[in-house]
Tab-separated table of C-alpha atoms in Angstrom:
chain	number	residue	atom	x	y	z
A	1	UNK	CA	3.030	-20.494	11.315
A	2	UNK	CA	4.401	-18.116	8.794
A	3	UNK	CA	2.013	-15.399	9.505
A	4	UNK	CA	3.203	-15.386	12.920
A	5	UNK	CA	6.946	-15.359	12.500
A	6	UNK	CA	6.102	-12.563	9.988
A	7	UNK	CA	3.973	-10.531	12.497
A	8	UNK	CA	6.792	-11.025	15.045
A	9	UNK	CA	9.545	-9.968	13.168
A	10	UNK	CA	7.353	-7.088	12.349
A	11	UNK	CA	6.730	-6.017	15.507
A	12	UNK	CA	9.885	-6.275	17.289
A	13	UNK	CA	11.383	-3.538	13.857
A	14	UNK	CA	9.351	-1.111	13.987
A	15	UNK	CA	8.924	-1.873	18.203
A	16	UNK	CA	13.160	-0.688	17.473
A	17	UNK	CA	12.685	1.779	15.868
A	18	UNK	CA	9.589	3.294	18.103
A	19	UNK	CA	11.990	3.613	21.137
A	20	UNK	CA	14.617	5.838	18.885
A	21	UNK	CA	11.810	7.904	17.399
A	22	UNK	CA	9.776	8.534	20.273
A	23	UNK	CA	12.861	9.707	22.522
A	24	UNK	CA	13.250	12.339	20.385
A	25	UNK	CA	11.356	15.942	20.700
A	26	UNK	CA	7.720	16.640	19.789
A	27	UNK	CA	8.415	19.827	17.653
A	28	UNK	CA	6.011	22.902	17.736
A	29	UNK	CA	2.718	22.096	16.600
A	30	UNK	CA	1.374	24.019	13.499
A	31	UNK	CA	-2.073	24.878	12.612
A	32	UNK	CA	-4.067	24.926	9.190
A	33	UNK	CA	-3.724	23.030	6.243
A	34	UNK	CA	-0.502	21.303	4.960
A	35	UNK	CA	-0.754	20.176	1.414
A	36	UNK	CA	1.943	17.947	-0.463
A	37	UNK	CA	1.791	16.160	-4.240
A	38	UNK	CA	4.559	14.391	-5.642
A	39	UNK	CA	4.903	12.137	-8.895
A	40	UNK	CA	7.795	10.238	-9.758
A	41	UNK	CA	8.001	8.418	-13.199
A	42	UNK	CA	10.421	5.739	-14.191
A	43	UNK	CA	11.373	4.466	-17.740
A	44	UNK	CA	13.488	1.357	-18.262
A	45	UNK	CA	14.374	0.249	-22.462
A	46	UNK	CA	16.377	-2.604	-23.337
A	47	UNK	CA	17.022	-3.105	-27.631
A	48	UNK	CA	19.199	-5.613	-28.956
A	49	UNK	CA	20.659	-5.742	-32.475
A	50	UNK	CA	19.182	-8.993	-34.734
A	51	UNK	CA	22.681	-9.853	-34.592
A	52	UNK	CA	23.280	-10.063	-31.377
A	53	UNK	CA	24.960	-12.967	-29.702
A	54	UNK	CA	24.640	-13.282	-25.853
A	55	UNK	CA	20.707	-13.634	-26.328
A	56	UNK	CA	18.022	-11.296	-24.764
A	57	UNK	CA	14.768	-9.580	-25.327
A	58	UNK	CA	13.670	-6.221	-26.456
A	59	UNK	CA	11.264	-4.693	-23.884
A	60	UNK	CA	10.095	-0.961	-22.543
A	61	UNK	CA	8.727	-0.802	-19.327
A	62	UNK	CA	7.488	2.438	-17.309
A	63	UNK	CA	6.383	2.964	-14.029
A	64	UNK	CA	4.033	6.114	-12.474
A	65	UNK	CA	3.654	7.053	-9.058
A	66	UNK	CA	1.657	9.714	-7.520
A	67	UNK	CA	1.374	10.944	-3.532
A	68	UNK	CA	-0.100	13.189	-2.111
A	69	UNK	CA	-1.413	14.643	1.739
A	70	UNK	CA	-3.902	17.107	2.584
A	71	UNK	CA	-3.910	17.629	6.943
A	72	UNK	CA	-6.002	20.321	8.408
A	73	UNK	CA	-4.327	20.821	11.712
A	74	UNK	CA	-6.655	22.318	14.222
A	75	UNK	CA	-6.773	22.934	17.996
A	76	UNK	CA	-9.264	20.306	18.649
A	77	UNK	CA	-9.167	18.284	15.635
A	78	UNK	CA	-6.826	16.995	12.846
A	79	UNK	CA	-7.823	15.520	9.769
A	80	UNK	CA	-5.590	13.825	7.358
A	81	UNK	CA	-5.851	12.776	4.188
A	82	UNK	CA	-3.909	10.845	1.703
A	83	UNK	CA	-3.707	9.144	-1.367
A	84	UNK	CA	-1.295	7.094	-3.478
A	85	UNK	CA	-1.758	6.165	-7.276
A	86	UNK	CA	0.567	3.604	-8.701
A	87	UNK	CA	0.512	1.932	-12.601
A	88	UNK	CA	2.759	0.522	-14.618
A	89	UNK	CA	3.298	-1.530	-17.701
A	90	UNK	CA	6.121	-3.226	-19.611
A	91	UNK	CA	5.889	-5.015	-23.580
A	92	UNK	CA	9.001	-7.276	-23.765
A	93	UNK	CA	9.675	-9.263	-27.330
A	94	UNK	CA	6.682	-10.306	-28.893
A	95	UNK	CA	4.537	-10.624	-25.990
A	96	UNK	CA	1.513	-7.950	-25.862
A	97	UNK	CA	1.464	-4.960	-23.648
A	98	UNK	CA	1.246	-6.429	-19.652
A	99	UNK	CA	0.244	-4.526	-16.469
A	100	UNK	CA	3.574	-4.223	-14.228
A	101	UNK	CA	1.968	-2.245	-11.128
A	102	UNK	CA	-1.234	-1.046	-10.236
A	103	UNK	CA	-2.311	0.090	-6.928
A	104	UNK	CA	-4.885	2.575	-5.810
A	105	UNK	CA	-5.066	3.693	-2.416
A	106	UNK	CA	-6.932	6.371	-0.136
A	107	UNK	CA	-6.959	7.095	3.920
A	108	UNK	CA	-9.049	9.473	5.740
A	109	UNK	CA	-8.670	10.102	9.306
A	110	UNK	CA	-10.255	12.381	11.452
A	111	UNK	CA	-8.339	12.403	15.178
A	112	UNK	CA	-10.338	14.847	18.222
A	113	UNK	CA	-7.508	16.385	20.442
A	114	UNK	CA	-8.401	15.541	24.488
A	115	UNK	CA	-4.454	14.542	25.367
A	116	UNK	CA	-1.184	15.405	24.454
A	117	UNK	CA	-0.562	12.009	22.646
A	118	UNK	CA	-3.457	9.641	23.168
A	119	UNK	CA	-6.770	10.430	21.131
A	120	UNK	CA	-9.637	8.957	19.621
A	121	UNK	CA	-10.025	9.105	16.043
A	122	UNK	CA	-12.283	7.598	13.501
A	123	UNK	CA	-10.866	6.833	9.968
A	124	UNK	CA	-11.954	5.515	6.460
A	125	UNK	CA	-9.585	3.228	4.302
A	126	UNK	CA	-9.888	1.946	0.832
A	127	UNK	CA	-8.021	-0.219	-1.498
A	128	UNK	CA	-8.447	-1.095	-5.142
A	129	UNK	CA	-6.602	-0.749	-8.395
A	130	UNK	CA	-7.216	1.131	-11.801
A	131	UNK	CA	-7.448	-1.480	-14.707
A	132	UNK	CA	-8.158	-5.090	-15.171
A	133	UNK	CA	-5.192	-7.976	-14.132
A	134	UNK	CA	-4.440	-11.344	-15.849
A	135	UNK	CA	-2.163	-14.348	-15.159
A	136	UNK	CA	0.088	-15.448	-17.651
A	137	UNK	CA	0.178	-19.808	-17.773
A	138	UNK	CA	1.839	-19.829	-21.190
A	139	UNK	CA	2.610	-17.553	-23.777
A	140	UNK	CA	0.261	-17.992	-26.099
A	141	UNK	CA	-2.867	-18.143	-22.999
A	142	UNK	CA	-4.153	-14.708	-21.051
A	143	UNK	CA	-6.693	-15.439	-18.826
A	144	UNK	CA	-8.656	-12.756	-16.623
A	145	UNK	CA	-8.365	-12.595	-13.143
A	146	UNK	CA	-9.519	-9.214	-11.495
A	147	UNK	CA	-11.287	-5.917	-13.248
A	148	UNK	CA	-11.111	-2.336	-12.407
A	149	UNK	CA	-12.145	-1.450	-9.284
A	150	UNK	CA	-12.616	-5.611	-8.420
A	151	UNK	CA	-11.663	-6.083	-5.666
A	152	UNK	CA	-11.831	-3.581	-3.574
A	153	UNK	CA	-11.310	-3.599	0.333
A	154	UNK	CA	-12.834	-0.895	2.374
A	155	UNK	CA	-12.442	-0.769	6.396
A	156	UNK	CA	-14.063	1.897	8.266
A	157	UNK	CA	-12.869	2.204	12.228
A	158	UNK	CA	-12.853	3.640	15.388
A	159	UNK	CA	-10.200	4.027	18.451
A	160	UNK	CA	-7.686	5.155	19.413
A	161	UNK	CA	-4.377	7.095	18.590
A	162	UNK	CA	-0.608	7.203	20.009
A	163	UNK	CA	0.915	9.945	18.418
A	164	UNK	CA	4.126	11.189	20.462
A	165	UNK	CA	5.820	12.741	17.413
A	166	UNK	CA	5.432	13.511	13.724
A	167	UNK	CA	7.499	10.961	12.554
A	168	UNK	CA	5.539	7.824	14.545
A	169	UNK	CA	1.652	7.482	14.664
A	170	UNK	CA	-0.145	4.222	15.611
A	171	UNK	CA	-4.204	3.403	15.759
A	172	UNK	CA	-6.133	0.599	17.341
A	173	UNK	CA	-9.577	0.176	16.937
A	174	UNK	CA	-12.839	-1.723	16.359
A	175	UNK	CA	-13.138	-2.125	12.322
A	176	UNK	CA	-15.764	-2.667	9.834
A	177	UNK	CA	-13.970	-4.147	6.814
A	178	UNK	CA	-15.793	-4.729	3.112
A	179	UNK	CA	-14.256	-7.502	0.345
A	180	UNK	CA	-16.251	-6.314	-2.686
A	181	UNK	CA	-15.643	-8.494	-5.972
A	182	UNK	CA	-17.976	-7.359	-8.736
A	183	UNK	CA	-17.382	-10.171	-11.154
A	184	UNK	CA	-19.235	-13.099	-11.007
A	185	UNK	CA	-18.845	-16.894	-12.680
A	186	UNK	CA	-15.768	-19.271	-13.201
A	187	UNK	CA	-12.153	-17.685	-13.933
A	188	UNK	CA	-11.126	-19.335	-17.718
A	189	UNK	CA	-9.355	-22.597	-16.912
A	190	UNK	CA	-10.052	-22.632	-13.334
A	191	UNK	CA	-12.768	-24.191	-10.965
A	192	UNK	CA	-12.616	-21.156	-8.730
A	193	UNK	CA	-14.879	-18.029	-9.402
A	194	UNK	CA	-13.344	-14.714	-8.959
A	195	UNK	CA	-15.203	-13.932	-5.766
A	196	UNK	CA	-13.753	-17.084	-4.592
A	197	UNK	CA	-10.390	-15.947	-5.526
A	198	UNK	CA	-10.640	-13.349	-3.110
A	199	UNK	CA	-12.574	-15.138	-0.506
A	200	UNK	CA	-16.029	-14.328	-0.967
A	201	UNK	CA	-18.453	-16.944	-1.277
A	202	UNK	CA	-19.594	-17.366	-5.819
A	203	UNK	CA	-22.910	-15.609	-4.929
A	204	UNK	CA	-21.326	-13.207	-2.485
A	205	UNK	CA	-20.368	-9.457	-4.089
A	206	UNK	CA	-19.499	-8.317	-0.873
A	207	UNK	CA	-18.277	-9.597	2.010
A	208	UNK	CA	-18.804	-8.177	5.282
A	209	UNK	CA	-16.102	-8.916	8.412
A	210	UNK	CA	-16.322	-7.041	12.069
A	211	UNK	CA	-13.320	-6.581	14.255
A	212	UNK	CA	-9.498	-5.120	15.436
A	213	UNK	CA	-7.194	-2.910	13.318
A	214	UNK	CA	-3.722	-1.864	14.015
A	215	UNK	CA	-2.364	1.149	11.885
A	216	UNK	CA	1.315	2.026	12.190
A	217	UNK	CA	3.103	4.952	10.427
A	218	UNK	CA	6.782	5.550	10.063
A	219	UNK	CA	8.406	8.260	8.523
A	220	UNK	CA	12.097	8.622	9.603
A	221	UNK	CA	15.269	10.743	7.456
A	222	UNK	CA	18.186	8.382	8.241
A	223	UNK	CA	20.237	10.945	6.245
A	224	UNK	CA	19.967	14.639	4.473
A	225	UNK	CA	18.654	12.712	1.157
A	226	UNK	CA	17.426	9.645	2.505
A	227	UNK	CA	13.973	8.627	3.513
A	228	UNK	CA	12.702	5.922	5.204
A	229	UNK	CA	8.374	4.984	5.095
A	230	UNK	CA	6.647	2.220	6.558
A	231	UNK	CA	3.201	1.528	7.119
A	232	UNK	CA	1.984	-1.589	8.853
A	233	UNK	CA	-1.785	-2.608	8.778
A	234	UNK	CA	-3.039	-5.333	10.561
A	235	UNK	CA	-6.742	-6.395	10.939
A	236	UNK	CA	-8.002	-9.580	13.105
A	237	UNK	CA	-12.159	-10.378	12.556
A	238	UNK	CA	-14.107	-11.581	15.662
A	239	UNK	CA	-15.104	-14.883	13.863
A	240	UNK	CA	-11.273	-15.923	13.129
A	241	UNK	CA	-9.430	-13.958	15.887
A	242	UNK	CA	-6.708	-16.410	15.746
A	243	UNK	CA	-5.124	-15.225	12.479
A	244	UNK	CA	-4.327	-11.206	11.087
A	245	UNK	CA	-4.672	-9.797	7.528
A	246	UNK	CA	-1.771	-8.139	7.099
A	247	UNK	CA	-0.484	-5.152	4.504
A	248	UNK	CA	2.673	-4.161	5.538
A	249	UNK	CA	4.219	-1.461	2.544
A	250	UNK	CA	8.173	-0.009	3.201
A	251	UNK	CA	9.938	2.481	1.184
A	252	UNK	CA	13.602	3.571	0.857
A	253	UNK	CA	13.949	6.758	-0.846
A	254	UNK	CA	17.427	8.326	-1.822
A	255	UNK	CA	17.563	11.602	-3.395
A	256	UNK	CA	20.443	11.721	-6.100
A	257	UNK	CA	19.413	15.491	-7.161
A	258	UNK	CA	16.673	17.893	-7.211
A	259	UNK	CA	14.488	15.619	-9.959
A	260	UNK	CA	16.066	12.367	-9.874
A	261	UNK	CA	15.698	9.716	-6.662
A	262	UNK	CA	16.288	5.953	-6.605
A	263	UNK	CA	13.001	4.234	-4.420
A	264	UNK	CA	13.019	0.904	-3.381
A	265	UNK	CA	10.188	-0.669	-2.581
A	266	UNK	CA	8.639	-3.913	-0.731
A	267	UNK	CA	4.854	-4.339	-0.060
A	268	UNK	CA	4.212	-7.782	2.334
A	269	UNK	CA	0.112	-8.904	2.251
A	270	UNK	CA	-1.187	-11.880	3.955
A	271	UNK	CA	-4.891	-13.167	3.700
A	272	UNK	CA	-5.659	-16.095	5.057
A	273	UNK	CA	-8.937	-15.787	2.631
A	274	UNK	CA	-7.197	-15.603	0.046
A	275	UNK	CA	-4.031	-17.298	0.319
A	276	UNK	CA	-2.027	-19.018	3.219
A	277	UNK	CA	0.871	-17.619	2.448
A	278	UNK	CA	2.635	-14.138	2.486
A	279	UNK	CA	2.733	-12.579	-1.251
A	280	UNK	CA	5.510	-10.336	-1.811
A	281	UNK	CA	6.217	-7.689	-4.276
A	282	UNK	CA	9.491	-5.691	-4.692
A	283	UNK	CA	10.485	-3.036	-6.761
A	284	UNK	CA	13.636	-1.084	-7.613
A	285	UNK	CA	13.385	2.028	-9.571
A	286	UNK	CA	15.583	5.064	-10.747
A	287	UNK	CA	13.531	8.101	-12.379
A	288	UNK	CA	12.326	11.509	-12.348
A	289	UNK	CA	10.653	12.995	-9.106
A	290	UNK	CA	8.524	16.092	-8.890
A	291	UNK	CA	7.410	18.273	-6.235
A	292	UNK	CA	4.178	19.971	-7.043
A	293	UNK	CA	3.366	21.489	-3.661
């Protein structure tokens, strides 16, 4: 039932905010290619005296963040591309060096141009991260529990597109979607295998589900320096059309001065595969912000 009161309370926000944004005008449309890159990096560093008597930990943590677009606007066609690179890490007291963040993700879509909002498109989506993760039970324990590039989702689609401005686009479309989990065998401590973890059968390195996607894109400047993202993707399989995997990222960005912002983040993901219930992550971060193009 959560799923659903999430995916309701999802809809009827950015349902909202579609009505404001799509009442406003469609601006001139520009051809050719429009190319952005921007990293951000944020440092926190905490260091107590061996004195000190209120209690607390050492620690250094960092986080890096790199976007960037590349859309080739044409009069028939419009293909856009974009990636985002996220990794952090943080080493507080004794404990060893931990992965904070790590998120790797890549979009491709190709849209043909018959209407003046509604077009078909067909699109290529992938989702991974960089280096390997571990769970924590006690301090003295680290046990595996994903590698690099494991696991990786892919979907591959084809549909449709609304797209009444540049600040709203949605997509709905047949899918292809991939669960690939390289690593076989029992997670240390556990009676699940990693494939398992991620809802792949243990002899099962990928996993093969046909069926509906939803994309949604926000983009919306609620002030001079502020900046307001959301993308909602849902996907529904033909076997288990019932239930929606769900990856739902929002971002608040506020820009204090020309290389300084404050971004705060929260990423939603439900898999009923995986997990029955929604995971959450939720980050706050002050740091430097650059502009390459």
């Amino acid at each position: 039932m959560l799923q659903y009161k999430f995916l309701r309370l999802t809809t009827g926000l950015l349902c909202a905010t579609f009505l404001t944004v799509a009442a406003q005008e469609k601006k001139e449309e520009k051809f050719g290619w429009a190319k952005t890159l921007v990293g951000a990096l944020n440092l926190t560093q905490n260091r107590y005296s061996s004195n000190w008597t209120k209690g607390g930990e050492n620690s250094v943590a960092w986080k890096g963040v790199v976007e960037t677009k590349w859309e080739d606007n044409a009069v028939k066609t419009n293909w856009k591309n974009s990636g985002k690179l996220v990794f952090g890490q943080i080493k507080q007291g004794d404990d060893g060096i931990r992965k904070s963040d790590d998120e790797l993700n890549v979009e491709s879509v190709l849209t043909y141009k018959v209407g003046s909002s509604l077009n078909p498109y067909l699109s290529f989506n992938g989702l991974t991260q960089i280096a390997s993760g571990f769970d924590y039970p006690n301090e003295k324990t680290k046990v595996k529990v994903s590698s690099s590039f494991s696991p990786m989702f892919l979907r591959q689609s084809l549909g449709l597109g609304y797209k009444p401005n540049d600040k709203f686009v949605t997509r709905l479309g047949v899918s292809v979607k991939e669960t690939i989990v390289r690593d076989a065998g029992l997670i240390a401590g556990s009676a699940l295998t990693f494939r398992e973890r991620y809802g792949n059968k243990p002899n099962e390195s990928v996993r093969v589900e046909t069926g509906i996607e939803s994309t949604t894109d926000l983009s919306v400047k609620l002030a001079e320096n502020i900046l307001f993202k959301s993308k909602l993707e849902l996907f529904s399989s033909f076997e288990n059309f019932n239930t929606a995997d769900v990856a739902w990222d929002n971002t608040l960005t506020a820009k204090i001065s020309k290389y300084f912002s404050v971004n705060f983040n929260v990423y939603a993901f439900y898999d009923e595969d995986i997990l029955t219930e929604v995971q959450v992550k939720q980050a706050l971060a002050f740091g430097l912000t650059y502009t390459f193009f």
